[in-house]
Amino acid sequence: MEKISKSAKLYLALVFIVLYAPILYLIFYSFNSGDAMNNFESFTWEHYADVFSDTRLIMILINTVIVALLSALLATIIGVFGSIGIVYMRNKSIRNSILSLNNVLIVSPDVVIGASFLILFTMVGVKLGFASVLMSHIAFSIPIVVLMVLPKLQEMNSSLIDAAADLGATRRDIFTRVIIPFIKPGIFAGFFMALTYSLDDFAVTFFVTGNGFSTLSVEIYSMARTGVTLTINALSGIIFFVTLILVVGYYFISQRGKNPAGMGGRK
Amino acid sequence: MKDIINAIVSIIIVCVLLFVANDYLDKSSGKAGSDTVTVYNWGEYIDPDLIKQFEEESGYRVVYETFDSNEAMMTKIEQGGTSYDIAVPSEYAIEKMKKNHLLLPIDHSKIPNLKNIDPYFLDLSFDPKNEYSLPYFWGTVGIVYNPSLLDGQTFDSWEALWDPSLKGQVLLVDGAREVIGMGLNSLGYSLNSTDDKELQEASAKLKKLTPNVKAIIGDEVTQLMVNGEAPVALTWSGQAADMMSENDELDYAVPEEGSNLWFDNMVIPKTAANIDGAHAFINFMLGAEVAAQNADYVGYSTPNKAAMGLLDEEVTSNERFYPTEEMRDNLEVYNDLGPKMLGKYNELFLKFKMGKN
């Protein structure tokens, strides 16, 4: 790796401080025995104990994670097939219009999407709750997945497929052994993007929650009137560390997988 | 391909495990029916222990959900698709919901604890005879101030806010009714005024306040006041109580000329699936001990006379949060002014804001 200059290092450090300072500030006060984020009284684990004794909060957290995982998974599956369909579409003008429609969904405001879903669901008679939240999360995640997978597909040299066909691969073989391994980084990127989008989405979820089903973002928002408690700081701290552990864990696993035998996308 | 399948399988396994965990935590998750009561309340507006106590005593399961504004709550109920058995709107929202036929009448014979409520809080203009709603908490609009940052000013009169020494120091809540109401009150007019001349006068008076205004903001008021970054703010009594519990230098006053008296009442929306359960819940919340415990936890003023006796003497004798009846005579409840008049209020408020920002 090339050496980076001192000023570049300083700049990088500054950027990271700006990015992480609010999170660390929030976590710091989760250990405050006082009631607010203004002066630090003394160290306590009380707020962490509160998180685990509040079953409602835990259930909301679990709901949030289930919706995020399931919607990201389904959106990724749908999005991957969709992108393959788009890339191999013969008619250029139809392909372009589908791509534009996909992009329109990405740039349209969440409030508009949320309100339309609310109207749609109540019109069709879908009960607001788990199903409605899951469906809307899948819907707004698909365009993101398509956007992540499409460049990988376009990058792929079409002679790879021709070569595979010449060597006697069936359509299924081509799909599972050529296309999917090649676009795998895009698939994972799409999945994780969809996951984070779903985890922190407020605007859409706000419209379609109901019947005792709620997610973390909506719950925290509704505390506006009386003020967010430090329990939320503690919960955010826990989520932050779990994410950190997952990322570090993923890093080590992928490092270990990088031994010479595991070259290429074939495994 | 293999690792993709592995990933899919592990995600599904994790989801199933989480589902099982959630089910274990609460068997009632997401299902409304005859044995559950779905409560739709403001965030952090109930002592969670009381929900457990109600579940044990009544045998109903409670599904608890929260909202952050009357408007959001009304939209959800109007759209349907949910089955809330209880909601807790503010008075003007109740009037509006009544007009739009979103509420079911309350059967008073099923609420024996109604006798605990101070008659003063019953039969009010927004819901005569309490046909559709019963009181939950109440409060006022007033001025919270920090004497250590001021030189001896007090706020017994709205006029004090116009004092030139407060240049660029006053915080206002971002609410048209509250700010225009303050303008009207300071001139001795009703804060439900629909008289064009009075409104113009009030807006001219507010214009003179402009140099004193530091900011027109929402919930950040609490932090700014607690941290001593501003000496005075127009706010609600509940929010003021919150601030005062975090910074004991602060004080709260309701000006003599009059101000707003607000209520959050329990109602049964027309979407209710369990009307008996809803009545049981209302009756439970009106119990003396329950109401006292809840007021202690939430910090707002309870309309429950029987509960007052159980609360800390220091709290209930505090006239800033439990004003005497005499003081309350100057206070007014918001009427639903109708969309046209409300538009006028909003317009005047917007003009005032633009003069500022």
XYZ file of C-alpha atoms in Angstrom:
624
model
C 0.000 0.000 0.000
C 1.209 3.476 -0.806
C 2.075 5.797 2.017
C -0.386 8.594 2.518
C 0.790 12.056 3.384
C 0.392 13.557 6.823
C -2.212 16.098 5.793
C -4.264 13.375 4.136
C -4.144 11.376 7.346
C -5.223 14.403 9.336
C -8.080 15.017 6.945
C -9.199 11.414 7.201
C -9.045 11.574 10.986
C -11.180 14.723 10.978
C -13.796 13.139 8.757
C -14.016 10.124 11.042
C -14.308 12.302 14.129
C -17.198 14.190 12.582
C -18.871 10.925 11.598
C -18.461 9.147 14.909
C -18.658 11.955 17.465
C -22.483 12.082 17.640
C -22.731 8.312 18.096
C -20.062 8.256 20.787
C -21.658 11.246 22.516
C -24.954 9.388 22.575
C -23.372 6.205 23.912
C -21.422 8.167 26.525
C -24.660 9.524 28.002
C -26.262 6.095 28.051
C -24.117 5.521 31.153
C -25.368 8.694 32.836
C -27.240 8.199 36.092
C -29.034 11.501 35.517
C -32.158 11.823 33.421
C -30.945 13.891 30.533
C -28.055 14.478 28.159
C -26.883 17.740 29.714
C -24.602 16.940 32.618
C -22.953 13.662 33.419
C -23.683 12.724 37.000
C -22.194 9.317 37.570
C -21.692 5.983 35.881
C -24.558 3.504 35.823
C -25.751 0.399 33.955
C -29.338 1.257 34.872
C -30.453 2.232 31.367
C -29.124 -1.013 29.940
C -31.049 -2.924 32.586
C -34.123 -0.897 31.596
C -33.764 -1.964 27.968
C -33.829 -5.638 28.905
C -36.685 -5.301 31.369
C -38.872 -3.432 28.873
C -40.395 -6.328 26.925
C -42.337 -3.975 24.689
C -39.163 -2.278 23.537
C -37.448 -5.628 22.952
C -40.415 -6.846 20.922
C -40.337 -3.705 18.825
C -36.619 -4.237 18.252
C -37.198 -7.854 17.224
C -39.989 -6.732 14.888
C -37.646 -4.213 13.323
C -34.952 -6.824 12.729
C -37.370 -9.423 11.340
C -38.859 -6.924 8.901
C -35.399 -5.729 7.854
C -34.029 -9.251 7.253
C -37.094 -10.640 5.488
C -37.756 -7.598 3.348
C -34.100 -7.326 2.336
C -34.009 -11.028 1.452
C -37.177 -10.984 -0.629
C -36.316 -7.664 -2.247
C -32.890 -9.044 -3.194
C -34.375 -12.153 -4.790
C -36.963 -10.162 -6.724
C -34.433 -7.454 -7.586
C -31.841 -9.918 -8.957
C -34.326 -11.592 -11.281
C -35.628 -8.192 -12.256
C -32.182 -6.897 -13.175
C -31.399 -10.019 -15.219
C -34.689 -9.497 -17.006
C -33.862 -5.875 -17.698
C -30.361 -6.585 -19.013
C -31.438 -9.274 -21.427
C -34.478 -7.423 -22.652
C -34.389 -7.132 -26.444
C -36.445 -3.983 -26.918
C -34.247 -1.067 -26.008
C -36.967 1.528 -25.477
C -38.931 -0.710 -23.093
C -35.734 -1.432 -21.186
C -34.958 2.243 -20.834
C -38.441 3.100 -19.675
C -38.344 0.328 -17.051
C -34.999 1.640 -15.833
C -36.382 5.163 -15.592
C -39.401 3.917 -13.671
C -37.009 2.161 -11.301
C -35.107 5.400 -10.783
C -38.279 7.385 -10.225
C -39.023 5.146 -7.253
C -35.598 5.822 -5.777
C -35.883 9.583 -5.949
C -39.546 9.931 -5.013
C -40.006 11.111 -1.424
C -40.744 8.560 1.270
C -43.820 10.442 2.439
C -45.418 10.065 -0.971
C -44.626 6.351 -1.080
C -45.876 5.876 2.485
C -49.125 7.737 1.935
C -49.818 5.855 -1.296
C -49.266 2.547 0.469
C -51.627 3.547 3.259
C -54.320 4.418 0.741
C -53.709 1.246 -1.259
C -53.774 -1.051 1.760
C -56.926 0.427 3.241
C -58.610 0.336 -0.173
C -57.756 -3.305 -0.778
C -58.571 -4.129 2.839
C -55.150 -5.280 4.028
C -54.946 -4.974 7.818
C -52.202 -2.601 8.853
C -49.507 -4.474 10.750
C -46.688 -6.887 10.032
C -47.800 -7.798 6.506
C -48.339 -4.221 5.362
C -44.992 -3.062 6.751
C -43.159 -6.021 5.205
C -44.758 -5.494 1.818
C -43.971 -1.802 1.669
C -40.385 -2.397 2.788
C -39.910 -5.013 0.074
C -41.367 -2.580 -2.418
C -39.098 0.340 -1.633
C -36.026 -1.927 -1.401
C -36.364 -3.515 -4.839
C -35.235 -0.458 -6.836
C -32.154 -0.187 -4.628
C -31.219 -3.820 -5.220
C -31.712 -3.385 -8.965
C -29.442 -0.361 -8.883
C -26.726 -2.371 -7.113
C -26.958 -5.505 -9.273
C -27.394 -3.914 -12.692
C -23.870 -2.462 -13.104
C -22.357 -5.864 -12.295
C -24.510 -7.499 -14.948
C -23.608 -4.881 -17.516
C -19.940 -5.313 -16.682
C -20.142 -9.011 -17.423
C -18.741 -9.982 -20.785
C -21.464 -11.712 -22.794
C -18.860 -14.029 -24.324
C -18.661 -15.711 -20.912
C -22.196 -16.968 -21.456
C -21.456 -17.964 -25.048
C -18.399 -19.861 -23.895
C -20.369 -21.677 -21.218
C -23.048 -22.593 -23.737
C -20.393 -23.861 -26.169
C -19.022 -26.063 -23.426
C -22.421 -27.625 -22.998
C -23.864 -25.729 -20.053
C -27.622 -25.752 -19.758
C -29.574 -22.535 -19.113
C -29.704 -23.431 -15.449
C -25.962 -24.037 -15.292
C -25.326 -20.706 -16.942
C -27.508 -18.998 -14.363
C -26.150 -20.688 -11.235
C -22.513 -21.153 -12.267
C -21.777 -18.136 -14.449
C -24.151 -15.254 -13.841
C -24.787 -15.541 -10.106
C -21.128 -15.986 -9.062
C -20.164 -13.050 -11.243
C -22.733 -10.658 -9.813
C -22.388 -11.935 -6.237
C -20.729 -8.759 -4.873
C -23.624 -6.758 -6.294
C -26.152 -9.096 -4.719
C -24.581 -8.760 -1.281
C -24.240 -5.001 -1.639
C -27.896 -4.810 -2.635
C -28.936 -6.972 0.305
C -27.064 -4.873 2.842
C -28.325 -1.624 1.357
C -31.885 -2.910 1.538
C -31.253 -4.048 5.110
C -30.102 -0.636 6.280
C -32.839 1.147 4.344
C -35.430 -0.997 6.050
C -33.862 -0.685 9.513
C -33.969 3.079 9.619
C -36.949 3.872 7.463
C -39.387 6.095 9.289
C -41.590 7.867 6.784
C -43.008 4.864 4.945
C -43.290 2.685 8.041
C -45.062 5.422 9.943
C -48.010 5.265 7.544
C -48.425 1.509 7.399
C -47.916 0.410 11.026
C -50.887 -0.557 13.106
C -52.535 -3.155 15.316
C -49.772 -3.309 17.863
C -47.031 -3.682 15.299
C -44.425 -0.966 15.402
C -40.780 -0.511 14.520
C -38.028 1.249 16.397
C -37.945 4.382 14.255
C -41.686 4.970 14.668
C -41.539 4.272 18.396
C -38.672 6.686 19.008
C -40.394 9.353 16.960
C -43.570 9.116 19.020
C -41.587 9.992 22.138
C -41.223 13.543 20.794
C -43.821 15.003 23.118
C -42.249 13.918 26.376
C -38.656 13.625 25.268
C -36.542 10.639 24.308
C -35.317 8.754 27.373
C -31.782 7.552 27.971
C -33.068 3.992 27.539
C -33.027 4.757 23.826
C -29.372 5.806 24.141
C -28.610 2.468 25.749
C -30.508 0.596 23.046
C -28.683 2.538 20.329
C -25.407 1.664 22.031
C -26.256 -2.022 21.975
C -27.275 -1.903 18.318
C -24.084 -0.029 17.446
C -21.860 -2.605 19.125
C -23.700 -5.570 17.637
C -23.253 -4.034 14.192
C -19.582 -3.398 14.936
C -19.047 -7.006 16.011
C -20.829 -8.278 12.900
C -18.707 -6.125 10.599
C -15.453 -7.105 12.312
C -16.527 -10.752 12.295
C -17.367 -10.576 8.622
C -13.968 -9.018 7.943
C -12.086 -11.850 9.649
C -14.147 -14.553 7.974
C -13.585 -13.020 4.548
C -9.863 -12.657 5.311
C -9.621 -16.350 6.186
C -11.548 -17.251 3.047
C -8.901 -15.460 0.979
C -6.430 -18.395 1.043
C -5.125 -19.458 -2.384
C -7.542 -22.394 -2.691
C -10.519 -20.087 -2.645
C -9.608 -18.033 -5.677
C -12.317 -16.726 -7.922
C -16.050 -16.826 -7.405
C -16.401 -20.589 -7.703
C -17.076 -22.409 -4.459
C -23.941 -20.183 -5.470
C -23.505 -22.329 -2.393
C -22.750 -19.405 -0.097
C -25.769 -17.527 -1.394
C -27.976 -20.465 -0.495
C -26.224 -20.660 2.871
C -26.916 -16.972 3.443
C -30.589 -17.340 2.518
C -31.021 -20.342 4.806
C -29.309 -18.628 7.726
C -31.423 -15.484 7.308
C -34.568 -17.595 7.346
C -33.371 -19.494 10.438
C -32.608 -16.209 12.235
C -36.052 -14.868 11.332
C -37.792 -17.985 12.598
C -35.833 -17.808 15.850
C -36.764 -14.147 16.273
C -40.404 -14.952 15.582
C -40.325 -17.625 18.265
C -38.661 -15.210 20.695
C -41.265 -12.567 19.976
C -44.086 -15.013 20.432
C -42.565 -16.125 23.686
C -42.392 -12.525 24.877
C -45.999 -11.851 24.078
C -48.573 -14.317 22.914
C -50.823 -11.506 21.831
C -48.474 -10.041 19.244
C -50.393 -8.205 16.566
C -53.755 -9.911 16.968
C -56.777 -7.885 17.933
C -59.856 -9.678 19.161
C -62.265 -10.062 22.004
C -59.603 -10.615 24.645
C -57.200 -7.823 23.687
C -57.464 -4.093 24.217
C -55.533 -1.953 21.751
C -54.480 1.348 23.272
C -53.254 4.231 21.121
C -51.545 6.850 23.279
C -48.866 9.550 23.170
C -45.296 8.295 23.591
C -44.155 7.896 27.227
C -47.624 8.839 28.460
C -48.350 5.929 30.793
C -46.543 4.030 33.528
C -45.771 0.655 31.873
C -46.370 -1.139 35.185
C -50.015 -0.073 35.008
C -50.473 -1.916 31.724
C -49.245 -5.100 33.392
C -51.485 -4.463 36.380
C -54.519 -3.992 34.125
C -53.722 -7.208 32.273
C -53.547 -9.114 35.546
C -56.695 -7.631 37.005
C -58.951 -7.750 33.987
C -57.633 -10.753 32.070
C -57.464 -8.709 28.867
C -54.223 -8.461 26.972
C -53.086 -4.969 26.077
C -51.609 -4.079 22.719
C -50.009 -0.692 23.215
C -49.129 1.702 20.433
C -47.996 5.297 20.389
C -48.439 8.418 18.267
C -46.829 11.858 18.326
C -49.558 14.232 17.182
C -53.330 14.503 17.175
C -53.286 14.822 13.411
C -51.306 11.619 12.888
C -53.622 9.751 15.226
C -56.746 11.053 13.488
C -55.407 10.073 10.067
C -54.784 6.513 11.233
C -58.261 6.211 12.717
C -59.977 7.855 9.770
C -58.254 5.536 7.296
C -59.332 2.418 9.178
C -57.313 -0.749 8.750
C -56.516 -0.749 12.450
C -58.609 -1.608 15.470
C -57.759 0.827 18.228
C -60.018 0.431 21.246
C -58.735 3.489 23.110
C -57.143 6.711 21.891
C -56.091 9.805 23.848
C -56.631 12.954 21.737
C -56.566 16.573 22.915
C -59.775 18.569 23.245
C -59.866 20.267 19.831
C -59.146 16.915 18.203
C -62.058 15.371 20.094
C -64.376 18.044 18.764
C -63.166 17.385 15.254
C -63.412 13.610 15.591
C -66.937 13.979 16.909
C -67.884 16.044 13.880
C -66.400 13.433 11.581
C -68.204 10.602 13.391
C -64.995 8.868 14.407
C -66.016 8.196 18.004
C -68.315 5.809 19.835
C -70.330 7.020 22.835
C -69.110 5.985 26.283
C -71.516 4.089 28.517
C -71.174 5.873 31.850
C -72.847 3.036 33.752
C -69.783 0.906 32.983
C -67.422 3.489 34.473
C -68.087 3.524 38.240
C -64.764 5.294 38.824
C -66.202 8.341 37.112
C -67.063 9.552 40.620
C -63.325 10.112 41.231
C -63.125 12.854 38.640
C -63.264 16.464 39.726
C -66.596 17.796 38.316
C -64.682 20.829 37.089
C -63.178 18.655 34.343
C -66.476 17.195 33.211
C -69.154 18.534 30.891
C -66.790 20.895 29.050
C -67.530 22.774 25.856
C -65.715 20.366 23.538
C -67.744 17.381 24.737
C -70.916 18.293 26.648
C -72.011 15.643 29.178
C -68.829 13.686 28.351
C -70.717 11.627 25.878
C -67.580 10.602 23.989
C -64.594 11.283 26.194
C -63.285 11.121 29.762
C -60.340 13.114 31.124
C -56.837 11.633 31.275
C -54.456 14.552 31.924
C -54.751 18.324 31.718
C -52.550 21.383 31.796
C -52.025 24.978 30.768
C -49.979 27.105 28.396
C -47.648 29.515 30.155
C -44.187 30.926 30.487
C -41.223 28.991 31.798
C -38.326 31.182 32.895
C -34.922 31.074 34.489
C -34.614 33.749 37.252
C -30.832 33.351 37.415
C -30.572 34.678 33.845
C -32.980 37.558 34.384
C -32.860 40.593 36.589
C -35.819 40.052 38.782
C -38.532 39.982 36.121
C -41.600 37.896 36.769
C -44.180 36.814 34.268
C -47.527 37.388 35.924
C -48.547 39.289 32.828
C -48.001 38.531 29.133
C -46.866 42.120 28.848
C -43.567 41.168 30.502
C -42.498 39.358 27.346
C -42.570 42.657 25.451
C -40.020 44.168 27.843
C -37.183 45.713 25.765
C -34.585 44.184 28.080
C -35.474 40.742 26.698
C -34.170 41.563 23.226
C -33.498 38.330 21.329
C -34.120 36.118 24.357
C -37.656 34.744 24.106
C -38.341 31.239 22.790
C -41.767 30.443 21.334
C -43.375 27.102 20.548
C -44.086 26.511 16.902
C -47.874 26.445 17.211
C -50.276 28.872 15.551
C -52.969 28.512 18.218
C -50.508 29.020 21.075
C -48.758 32.100 19.665
C -51.782 33.887 18.189
C -53.650 32.948 21.369
C -50.948 34.655 23.389
C -51.333 37.765 21.246
C -55.099 37.779 21.773
C -54.799 37.104 25.510
C -52.310 39.895 26.007
C -54.935 42.306 24.657
C -57.603 40.799 26.865
C -59.400 39.033 24.023
C -60.546 35.424 23.924
C -58.052 32.996 22.412
C -60.912 31.528 20.394
C -61.615 34.881 18.826
C -62.996 34.858 15.312
C -63.315 38.612 15.137
C -61.229 39.961 12.297
C -60.483 43.244 14.042
C -59.254 41.502 17.202
C -57.085 39.165 15.161
C -55.515 42.056 13.264
C -54.811 43.829 16.544
C -53.252 40.722 18.000
C -51.061 40.267 14.976
C -49.937 43.893 15.135
C -49.123 43.401 18.796
C -47.152 40.251 18.010
C -45.203 42.140 15.403
C -43.870 44.331 18.188
C -42.638 41.204 19.958
C -40.443 40.286 16.987
C -37.203 41.916 18.244
C -37.467 39.918 21.458
C -37.899 36.541 19.799
C -34.847 34.310 19.840
C -36.405 31.385 18.022
C -39.680 29.671 17.177
C -39.033 25.992 17.753
C -40.456 22.631 18.789
C -39.155 20.135 21.307
C -35.676 21.636 21.396
C -37.124 24.151 23.834
C -36.597 21.658 26.658
C -32.874 21.264 26.027
C -32.267 24.988 25.555
C -34.057 25.910 28.759
C -32.504 23.129 30.808
C -29.031 24.048 29.621
C -29.644 27.692 30.489
C -29.192 28.831 26.901
C -32.339 30.939 26.972
C -33.996 32.741 29.886
C -37.664 32.503 28.932
C -39.977 30.395 26.772
C -43.645 30.031 25.951
C -44.592 26.402 26.524
C -47.050 23.841 27.919
C -47.203 23.105 31.641
C -46.258 19.451 31.148
C -43.171 20.354 29.201
C -42.375 22.990 31.814
C -42.666 20.334 34.551
C -40.203 18.205 32.588
C -37.735 21.087 32.352
C -38.104 21.959 36.010
C -37.385 18.411 37.106
C -34.102 18.601 35.218
C -33.113 22.103 36.220
C -34.513 23.357 39.523
C -33.600 26.966 38.818
C -36.522 27.189 36.396
C -39.949 28.495 37.269
C -43.316 28.467 35.527
C -46.079 31.069 35.447
C -49.490 31.375 33.844
C -50.155 35.075 33.116
C -53.133 36.691 34.772
C -54.811 37.922 31.578
C -55.639 34.348 30.797
C -54.258 31.482 28.826
C -55.136 28.127 27.369
C -56.372 25.187 29.405
C -55.882 21.910 27.584
C -57.056 18.372 28.102
C -56.071 14.965 26.826
C -59.106 12.727 27.112
C -59.652 9.005 26.572
C -62.036 8.157 23.749
C -63.273 4.993 22.040
C -62.682 5.343 18.282
C -65.231 3.892 15.899
C -62.614 1.325 14.855
C -62.805 -0.344 18.283
C -63.111 -4.129 18.212
C -63.453 -4.638 21.949
C -65.856 -2.096 23.392
C -66.214 -3.841 26.753
C -62.456 -3.971 27.093
C -62.227 -0.283 26.239
C -64.666 0.576 29.017
C -62.773 -1.641 31.439
C -59.551 0.149 30.541
C -61.044 3.618 30.989
C -62.519 2.611 34.326
C -59.180 1.165 35.406
C -57.285 4.338 34.479
C -59.735 6.460 36.459
C -59.147 4.460 39.656
C -57.704 6.654 42.418
C -54.497 4.710 43.045
C -53.893 4.024 39.373
C -54.358 7.665 38.392
C -52.063 8.783 41.207
C -49.327 6.343 40.165
C -49.690 7.428 36.544
C -49.537 11.144 37.379
C -46.465 10.460 39.443
C -44.790 8.705 36.529
C -45.849 11.015 33.683
C -45.617 14.311 35.582
C -48.704 15.979 34.118
C -51.680 17.144 36.185
C -54.389 14.621 36.923
C -58.089 15.542 36.864
C -58.698 12.765 39.387
C -59.849 14.251 42.704
C -59.483 10.999 44.603
C -55.970 10.562 43.259
C -54.960 14.054 44.373
C -55.191 12.914 47.980
C -52.712 10.135 47.275
C -50.160 12.339 45.553
C -47.315 14.158 47.209
C -48.680 17.235 48.972
C -45.864 19.289 47.490
C -47.039 18.512 43.968
C -50.755 19.045 44.386
C -50.378 22.270 46.337
C -48.165 23.693 43.611
C -50.457 26.257 42.061
C -48.356 26.445 38.948
C -49.421 22.949 37.938
C -52.649 22.638 39.898
C -54.031 26.185 39.645
C -56.930 26.949 41.968
C -60.423 27.164 40.513
C -60.253 30.902 40.802
C -57.125 31.003 38.671
C -58.679 28.598 36.219
C -61.522 31.013 35.592
C -59.162 33.031 33.449
C -58.229 30.016 31.397
C -59.917 29.031 28.208
C -60.237 25.773 26.329
C -59.549 25.775 22.578
C -62.616 25.453 20.395
C -62.425 23.786 17.046
C -62.518 26.892 14.871
C -63.195 25.087 11.644
C -60.812 24.830 8.703
C -61.445 28.364 7.422
C -60.714 30.170 10.671
C -57.800 27.857 11.411
C -56.417 28.796 8.011
C -56.622 32.435 9.054
C -54.744 31.723 12.302
C -52.092 29.810 10.385
C -51.736 32.619 7.899
C -51.266 35.234 10.608
C -48.774 32.989 12.366
C -46.864 32.448 9.145
C -46.692 36.200 8.601
C -45.369 36.631 12.116
C -42.774 33.922 11.546
C -41.651 35.404 8.261
C -41.215 38.784 9.875
C -38.871 37.002 12.224
C -36.873 34.621 10.086
